[in-house]
Coordinates of C-alpha atoms and ligand atoms in Angstrom, one line a residue:
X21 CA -2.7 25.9 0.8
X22 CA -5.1 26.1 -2.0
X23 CA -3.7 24.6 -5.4
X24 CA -5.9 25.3 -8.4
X25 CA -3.4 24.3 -10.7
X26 CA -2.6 20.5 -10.5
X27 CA -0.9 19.0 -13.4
X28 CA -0.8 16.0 -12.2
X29 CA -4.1 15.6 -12.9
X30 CA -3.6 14.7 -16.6
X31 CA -0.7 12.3 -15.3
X32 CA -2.6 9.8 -13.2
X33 CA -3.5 6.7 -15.7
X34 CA -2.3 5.6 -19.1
X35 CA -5.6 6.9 -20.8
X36 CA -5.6 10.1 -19.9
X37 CA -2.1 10.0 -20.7
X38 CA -2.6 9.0 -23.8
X39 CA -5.5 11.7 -23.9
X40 CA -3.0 14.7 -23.9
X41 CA -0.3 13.4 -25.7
X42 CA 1.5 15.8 -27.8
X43 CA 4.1 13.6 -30.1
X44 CA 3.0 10.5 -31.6
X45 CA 5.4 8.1 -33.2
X46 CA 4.5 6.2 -36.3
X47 CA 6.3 3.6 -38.8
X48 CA 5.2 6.3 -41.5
X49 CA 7.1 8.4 -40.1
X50 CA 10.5 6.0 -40.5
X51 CA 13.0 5.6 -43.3
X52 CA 14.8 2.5 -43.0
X53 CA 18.7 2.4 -43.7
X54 CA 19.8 -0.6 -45.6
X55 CA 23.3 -1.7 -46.8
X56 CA 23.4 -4.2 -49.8
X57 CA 26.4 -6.1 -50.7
X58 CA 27.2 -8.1 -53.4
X59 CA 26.8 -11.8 -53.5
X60 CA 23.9 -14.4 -52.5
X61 CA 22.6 -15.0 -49.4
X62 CA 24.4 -13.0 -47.5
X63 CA 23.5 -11.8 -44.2
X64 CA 26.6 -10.3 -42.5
X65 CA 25.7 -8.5 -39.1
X66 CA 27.8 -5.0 -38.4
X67 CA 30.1 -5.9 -35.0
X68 CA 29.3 -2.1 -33.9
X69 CA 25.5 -2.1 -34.5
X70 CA 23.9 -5.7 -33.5
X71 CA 20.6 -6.2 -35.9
X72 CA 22.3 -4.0 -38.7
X73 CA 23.3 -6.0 -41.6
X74 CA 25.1 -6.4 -45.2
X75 CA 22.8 -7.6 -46.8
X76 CA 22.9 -9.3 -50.7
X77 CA 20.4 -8.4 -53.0
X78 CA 18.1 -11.1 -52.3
X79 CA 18.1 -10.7 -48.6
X80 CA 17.5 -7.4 -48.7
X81 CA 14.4 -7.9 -50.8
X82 CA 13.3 -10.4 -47.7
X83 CA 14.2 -7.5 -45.2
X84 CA 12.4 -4.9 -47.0
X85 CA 9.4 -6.9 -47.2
X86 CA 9.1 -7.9 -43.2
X87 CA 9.6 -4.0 -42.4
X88 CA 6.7 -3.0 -44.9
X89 CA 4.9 -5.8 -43.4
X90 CA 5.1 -3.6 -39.8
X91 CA 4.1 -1.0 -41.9
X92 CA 7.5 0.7 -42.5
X93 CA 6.7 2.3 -46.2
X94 CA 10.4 3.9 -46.6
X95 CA 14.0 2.8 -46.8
X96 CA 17.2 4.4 -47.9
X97 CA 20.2 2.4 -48.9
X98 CA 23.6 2.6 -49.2
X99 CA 25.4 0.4 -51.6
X100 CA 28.8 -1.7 -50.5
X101 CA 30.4 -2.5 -53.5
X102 CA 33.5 -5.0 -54.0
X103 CA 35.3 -2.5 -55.9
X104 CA 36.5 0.7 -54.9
X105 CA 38.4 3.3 -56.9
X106 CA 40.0 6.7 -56.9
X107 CA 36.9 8.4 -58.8
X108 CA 34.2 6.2 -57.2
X109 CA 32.9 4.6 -60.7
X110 CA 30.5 2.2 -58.8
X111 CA 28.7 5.0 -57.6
X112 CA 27.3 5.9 -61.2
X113 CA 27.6 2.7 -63.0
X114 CA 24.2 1.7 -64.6
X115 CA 24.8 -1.5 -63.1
X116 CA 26.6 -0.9 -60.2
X117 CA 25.7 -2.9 -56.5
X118 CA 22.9 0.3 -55.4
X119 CA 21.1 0.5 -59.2
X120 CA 20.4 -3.1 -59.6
X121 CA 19.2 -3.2 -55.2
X122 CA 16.8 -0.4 -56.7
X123 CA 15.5 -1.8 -59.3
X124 CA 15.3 -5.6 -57.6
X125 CA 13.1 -3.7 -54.4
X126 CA 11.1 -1.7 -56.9
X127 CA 10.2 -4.5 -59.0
X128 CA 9.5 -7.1 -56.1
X129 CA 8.3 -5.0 -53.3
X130 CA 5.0 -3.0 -53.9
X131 CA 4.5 0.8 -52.2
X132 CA 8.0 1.0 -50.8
X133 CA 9.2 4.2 -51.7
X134 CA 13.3 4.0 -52.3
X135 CA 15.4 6.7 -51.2
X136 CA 18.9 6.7 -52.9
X137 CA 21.8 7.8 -50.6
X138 CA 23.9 10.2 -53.2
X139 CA 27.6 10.2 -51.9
X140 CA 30.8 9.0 -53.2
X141 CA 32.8 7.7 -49.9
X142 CA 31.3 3.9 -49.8
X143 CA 32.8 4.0 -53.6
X144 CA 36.2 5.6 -53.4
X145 CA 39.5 3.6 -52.0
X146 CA 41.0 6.4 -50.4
X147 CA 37.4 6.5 -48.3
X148 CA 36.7 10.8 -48.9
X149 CA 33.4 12.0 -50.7
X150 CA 35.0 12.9 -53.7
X151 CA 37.8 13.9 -55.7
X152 CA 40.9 14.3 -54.4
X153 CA 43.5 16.0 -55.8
X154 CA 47.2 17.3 -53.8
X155 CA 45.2 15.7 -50.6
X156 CA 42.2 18.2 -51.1
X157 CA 38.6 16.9 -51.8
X158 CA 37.8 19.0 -55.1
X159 CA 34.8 20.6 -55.0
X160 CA 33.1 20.8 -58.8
X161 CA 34.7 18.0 -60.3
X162 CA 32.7 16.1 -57.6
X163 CA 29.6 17.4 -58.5
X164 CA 30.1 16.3 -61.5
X165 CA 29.7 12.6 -60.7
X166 CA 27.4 13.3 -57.9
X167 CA 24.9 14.3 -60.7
X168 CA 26.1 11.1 -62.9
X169 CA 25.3 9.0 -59.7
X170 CA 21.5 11.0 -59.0
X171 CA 20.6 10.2 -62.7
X172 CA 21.7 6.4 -62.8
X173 CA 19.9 6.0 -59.4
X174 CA 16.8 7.6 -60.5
X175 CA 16.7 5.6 -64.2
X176 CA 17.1 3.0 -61.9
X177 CA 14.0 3.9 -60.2
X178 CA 14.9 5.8 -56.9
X179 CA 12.1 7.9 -56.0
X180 CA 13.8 10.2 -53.9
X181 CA 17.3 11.3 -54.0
X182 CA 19.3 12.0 -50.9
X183 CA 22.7 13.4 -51.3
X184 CA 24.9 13.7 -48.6
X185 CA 28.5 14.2 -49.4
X186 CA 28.5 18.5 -48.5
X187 CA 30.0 19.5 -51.6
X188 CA 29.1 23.1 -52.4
X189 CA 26.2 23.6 -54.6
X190 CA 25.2 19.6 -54.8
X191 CA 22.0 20.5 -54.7
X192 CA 21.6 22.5 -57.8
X193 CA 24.0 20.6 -60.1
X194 CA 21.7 17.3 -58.7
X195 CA 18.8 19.0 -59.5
X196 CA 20.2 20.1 -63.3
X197 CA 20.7 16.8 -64.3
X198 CA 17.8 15.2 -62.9
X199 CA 15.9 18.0 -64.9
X200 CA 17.1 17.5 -68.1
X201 CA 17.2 14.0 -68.3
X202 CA 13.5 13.6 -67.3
X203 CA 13.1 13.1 -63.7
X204 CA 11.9 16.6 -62.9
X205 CA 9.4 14.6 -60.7
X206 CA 11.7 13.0 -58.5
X207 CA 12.2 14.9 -55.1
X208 CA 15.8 15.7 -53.5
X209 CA 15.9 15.5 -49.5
X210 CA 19.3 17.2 -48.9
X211 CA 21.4 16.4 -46.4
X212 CA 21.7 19.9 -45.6
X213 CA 22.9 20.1 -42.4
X214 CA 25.1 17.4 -41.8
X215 CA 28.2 17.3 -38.9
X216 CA 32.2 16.3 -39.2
X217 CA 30.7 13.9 -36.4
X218 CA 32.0 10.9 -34.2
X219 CA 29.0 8.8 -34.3
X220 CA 29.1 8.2 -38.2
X221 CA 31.8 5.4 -36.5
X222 CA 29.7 2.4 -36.7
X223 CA 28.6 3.5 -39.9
X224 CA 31.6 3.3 -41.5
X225 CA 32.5 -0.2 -40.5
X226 CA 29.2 -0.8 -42.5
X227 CA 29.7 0.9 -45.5
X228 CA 33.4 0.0 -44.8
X229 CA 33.9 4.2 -46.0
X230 CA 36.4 5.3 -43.2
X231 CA 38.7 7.7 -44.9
X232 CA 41.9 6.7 -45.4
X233 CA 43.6 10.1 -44.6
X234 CA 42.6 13.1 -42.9
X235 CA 39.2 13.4 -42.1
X236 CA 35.7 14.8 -43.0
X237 CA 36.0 18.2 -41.3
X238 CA 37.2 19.9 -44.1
X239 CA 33.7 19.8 -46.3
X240 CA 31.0 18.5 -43.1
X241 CA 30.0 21.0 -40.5
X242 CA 31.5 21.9 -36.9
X243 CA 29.4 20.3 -34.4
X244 CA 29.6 23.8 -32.5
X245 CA 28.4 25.9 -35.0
X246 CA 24.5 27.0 -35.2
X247 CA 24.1 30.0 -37.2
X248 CA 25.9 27.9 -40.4
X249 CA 23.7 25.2 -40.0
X250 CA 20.8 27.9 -41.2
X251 CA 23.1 29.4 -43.8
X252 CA 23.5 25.6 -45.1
X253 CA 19.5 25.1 -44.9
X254 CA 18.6 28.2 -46.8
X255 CA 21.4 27.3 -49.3
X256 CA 19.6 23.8 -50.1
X257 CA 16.5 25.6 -49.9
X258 CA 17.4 28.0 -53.0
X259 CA 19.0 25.7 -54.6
X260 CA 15.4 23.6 -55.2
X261 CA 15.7 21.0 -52.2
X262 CA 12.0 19.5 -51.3
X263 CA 13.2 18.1 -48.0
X264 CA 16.4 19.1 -45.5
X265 CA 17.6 16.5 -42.8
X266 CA 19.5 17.3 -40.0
X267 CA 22.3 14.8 -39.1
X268 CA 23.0 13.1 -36.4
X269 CA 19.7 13.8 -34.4
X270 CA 19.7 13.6 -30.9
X271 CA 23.0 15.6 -29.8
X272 CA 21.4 18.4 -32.3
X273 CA 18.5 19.0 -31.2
X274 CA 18.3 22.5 -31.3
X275 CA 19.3 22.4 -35.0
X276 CA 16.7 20.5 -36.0
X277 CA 14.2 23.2 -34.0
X278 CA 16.1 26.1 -35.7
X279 CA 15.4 24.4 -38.9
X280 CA 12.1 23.3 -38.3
X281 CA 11.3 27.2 -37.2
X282 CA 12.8 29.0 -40.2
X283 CA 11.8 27.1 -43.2
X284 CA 8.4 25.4 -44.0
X285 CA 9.7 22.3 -46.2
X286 CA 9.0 18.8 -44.6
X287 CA 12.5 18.3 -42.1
X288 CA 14.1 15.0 -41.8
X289 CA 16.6 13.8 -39.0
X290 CA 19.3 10.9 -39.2
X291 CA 19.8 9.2 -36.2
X292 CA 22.8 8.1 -37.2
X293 CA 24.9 4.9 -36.4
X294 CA 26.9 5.5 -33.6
X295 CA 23.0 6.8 -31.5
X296 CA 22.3 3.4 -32.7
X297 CA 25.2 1.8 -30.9
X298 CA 25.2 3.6 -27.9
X299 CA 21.7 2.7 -27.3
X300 CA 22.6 -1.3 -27.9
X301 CA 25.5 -1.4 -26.3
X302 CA 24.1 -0.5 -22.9
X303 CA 21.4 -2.1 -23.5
X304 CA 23.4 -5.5 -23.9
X305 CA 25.4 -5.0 -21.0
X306 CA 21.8 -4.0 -19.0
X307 CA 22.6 -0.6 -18.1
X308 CA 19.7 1.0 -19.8
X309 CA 16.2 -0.3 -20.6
X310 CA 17.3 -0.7 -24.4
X311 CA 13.8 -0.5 -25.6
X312 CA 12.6 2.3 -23.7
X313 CA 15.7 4.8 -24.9
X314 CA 14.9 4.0 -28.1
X315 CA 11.8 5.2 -28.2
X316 CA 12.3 8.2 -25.5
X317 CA 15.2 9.4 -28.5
X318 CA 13.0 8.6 -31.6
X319 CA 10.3 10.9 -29.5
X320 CA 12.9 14.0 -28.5
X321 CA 13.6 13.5 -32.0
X322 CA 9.9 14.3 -33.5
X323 CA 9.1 16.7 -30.2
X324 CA 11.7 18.5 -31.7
X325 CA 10.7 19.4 -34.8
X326 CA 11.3 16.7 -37.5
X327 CA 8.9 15.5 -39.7
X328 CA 10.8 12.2 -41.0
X329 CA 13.3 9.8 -38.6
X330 CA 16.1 7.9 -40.6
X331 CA 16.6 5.4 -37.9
X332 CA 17.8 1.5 -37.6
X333 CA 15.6 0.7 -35.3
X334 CA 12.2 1.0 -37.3
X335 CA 11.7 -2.3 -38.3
X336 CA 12.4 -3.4 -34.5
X337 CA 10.1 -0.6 -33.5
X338 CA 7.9 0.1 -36.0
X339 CA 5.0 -2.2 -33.9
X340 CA 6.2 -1.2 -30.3
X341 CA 5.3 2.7 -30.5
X342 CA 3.5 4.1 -27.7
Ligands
PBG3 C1 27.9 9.1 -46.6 C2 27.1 8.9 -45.3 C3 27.6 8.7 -44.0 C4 26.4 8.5 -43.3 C5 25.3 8.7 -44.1 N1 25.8 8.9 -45.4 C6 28.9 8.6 -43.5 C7 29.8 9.7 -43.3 O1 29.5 10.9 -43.7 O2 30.9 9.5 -42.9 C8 26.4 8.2 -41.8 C9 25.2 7.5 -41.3 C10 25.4 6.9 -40.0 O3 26.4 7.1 -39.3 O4 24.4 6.1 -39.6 N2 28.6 10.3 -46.7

């Protein structure tokens, strides 16, 4: 036998391992999610995701100054406000629990760039991402508010806006109203293609947004479709989004390759809650090197194409990449 190829020869030590790398991880490449509640002092750790917190204004400025300390230079946040109505009014109130968390981080924390989570379901009581009407989430009244909500979070100073609620046409009304009330500069990272999925569970225990009826399938996407998650993209795309995010990340995969293949803007991927909780919970119970996963998924995640991770464990991880 006379091998000439022999991969294993760029396999036998860490250095040369390191040598031929071909997917780096780095903080930089990490948006931090963040839920703020109102209140003092409060720290209140999510059951379903251990190290995930609600967090009061004045803890989350202490939070997002240790993960910019490890180098983390992005967080999004979601806002958990004490009251909840039909039309989700705390989502666009100039004052409401997310607008003041942006303006406290912008004011107190220096080069963190805030990304503003645009949706209406932490803000409604009957849990749905907008309107509802006969049992129906309305389409284009919701974009309505949606717009309201991008424009309060931007005076507020959001530098990017993320909606994610999968109304029809959010980018473009978002986009409108950003326009003409000055904030042609600030970017939109759509949520483009975003799944009616299972692992949002953990999620909504944190944002405490689980609808009360029904469920999301009737406005997210069909985890089995492939072909619509490129009709969504180029949708976004035409309608002016800078960035488009895949969520959830690791049982998608091949989305976020699709995507990455067909369109050039920078791609982001959500691993979302329930990735998050799988990961922990075997790793509590010592059936998985808890660590290790993490990092092996945050990896597949970037190998696969995406440019940007949304991921809870980039502070824990942000000075343990490989
Ligand atoms: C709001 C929103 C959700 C997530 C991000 N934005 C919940 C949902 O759609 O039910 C999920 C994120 C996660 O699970 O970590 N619409």
């Amino acid at each position: 036998m006379n091998l000439i190829e022999r991969p294993r020869r760029l396999r036998r030590t860490p250095t040369i391992r390191a040598l031929v790398r071909e997917t780096r991880l780095s903080p930089e490449d990490f948006v931090y999610p963040l839920f703020v509640c109102e209140g003092e002092g409060v720290r209140r750790e999510i059951t379903s995701m251990p190290g995930v917190f609600n967090l009061s204004i004045d803890e989350l400025i202490k939070e997002v100054e240790v993960a910019r300390g490890v180098g983390i230079r992005s967080v999004i946040l979601f806002g958990v406000p004490d009251e909840k109505d039909a039309v989700g009014t705390q989502a666009y109130a100039e004052d409401g629990i997310t607008q003041r968390a942006i303006r406290a981080v912008k004011r107190e924390v220096k080069d963190v760039l805030v990304i503003a989570d645009n949706c209406l379901c932490e803000y409604t009581e009957h849990g749905h991402c907008g309107v509802i009407e006969a049992g129906e989430v309305l389409n284009d009244p919701t974009l309505e508010l949606l717009a309201r909500t991008a424009v309060t979070q931007a005076e507020a100073g959001a530098d990017i806006i993320a909606p994610s609620n999968m109304m029809d046409g959010f980018v473009v009304a978002i986009r409108e109203a950003l326009d003409e009330s000055g904030f042609e500069q600030v970017p939109i990272m759509s949520y483009a293609v975003k799944y009616a999925s299972g692992f949002y569970g953990p999620f909504r225990e944190a944002a405490q947004s689980a609808p009360q009826f029904g469920d999301r399938r009737g406005y997210q996407m069909d985890p089995a479709n492939s072909r619509e998650a490129i009709r969504e993209a180029e949708l976004d795309y035409q309608q002016g989004a800078d960035m488009l995010m895949v969520k959830p990340a690791l049982p998608y995969l091949d989305i976020i390759r699709a995507v990455r293949e067909r369109f050039d803007l920078p791609i982001a991927a959500y691993q979302v809650s329930g990735e998050y909780a799988m990961i922990k919970a075997a790793g509590r119970l010592g059936w998985i090197e808890e660590e290790r996963v993490a990092l092996e998924a945050l990896t597949s995640i970037k190998r696969a194409g995406a440019d940007i991770i949304l991921t809870y464990f980039a502070r824990e991880l942000a000075n343990r990449l490989p």
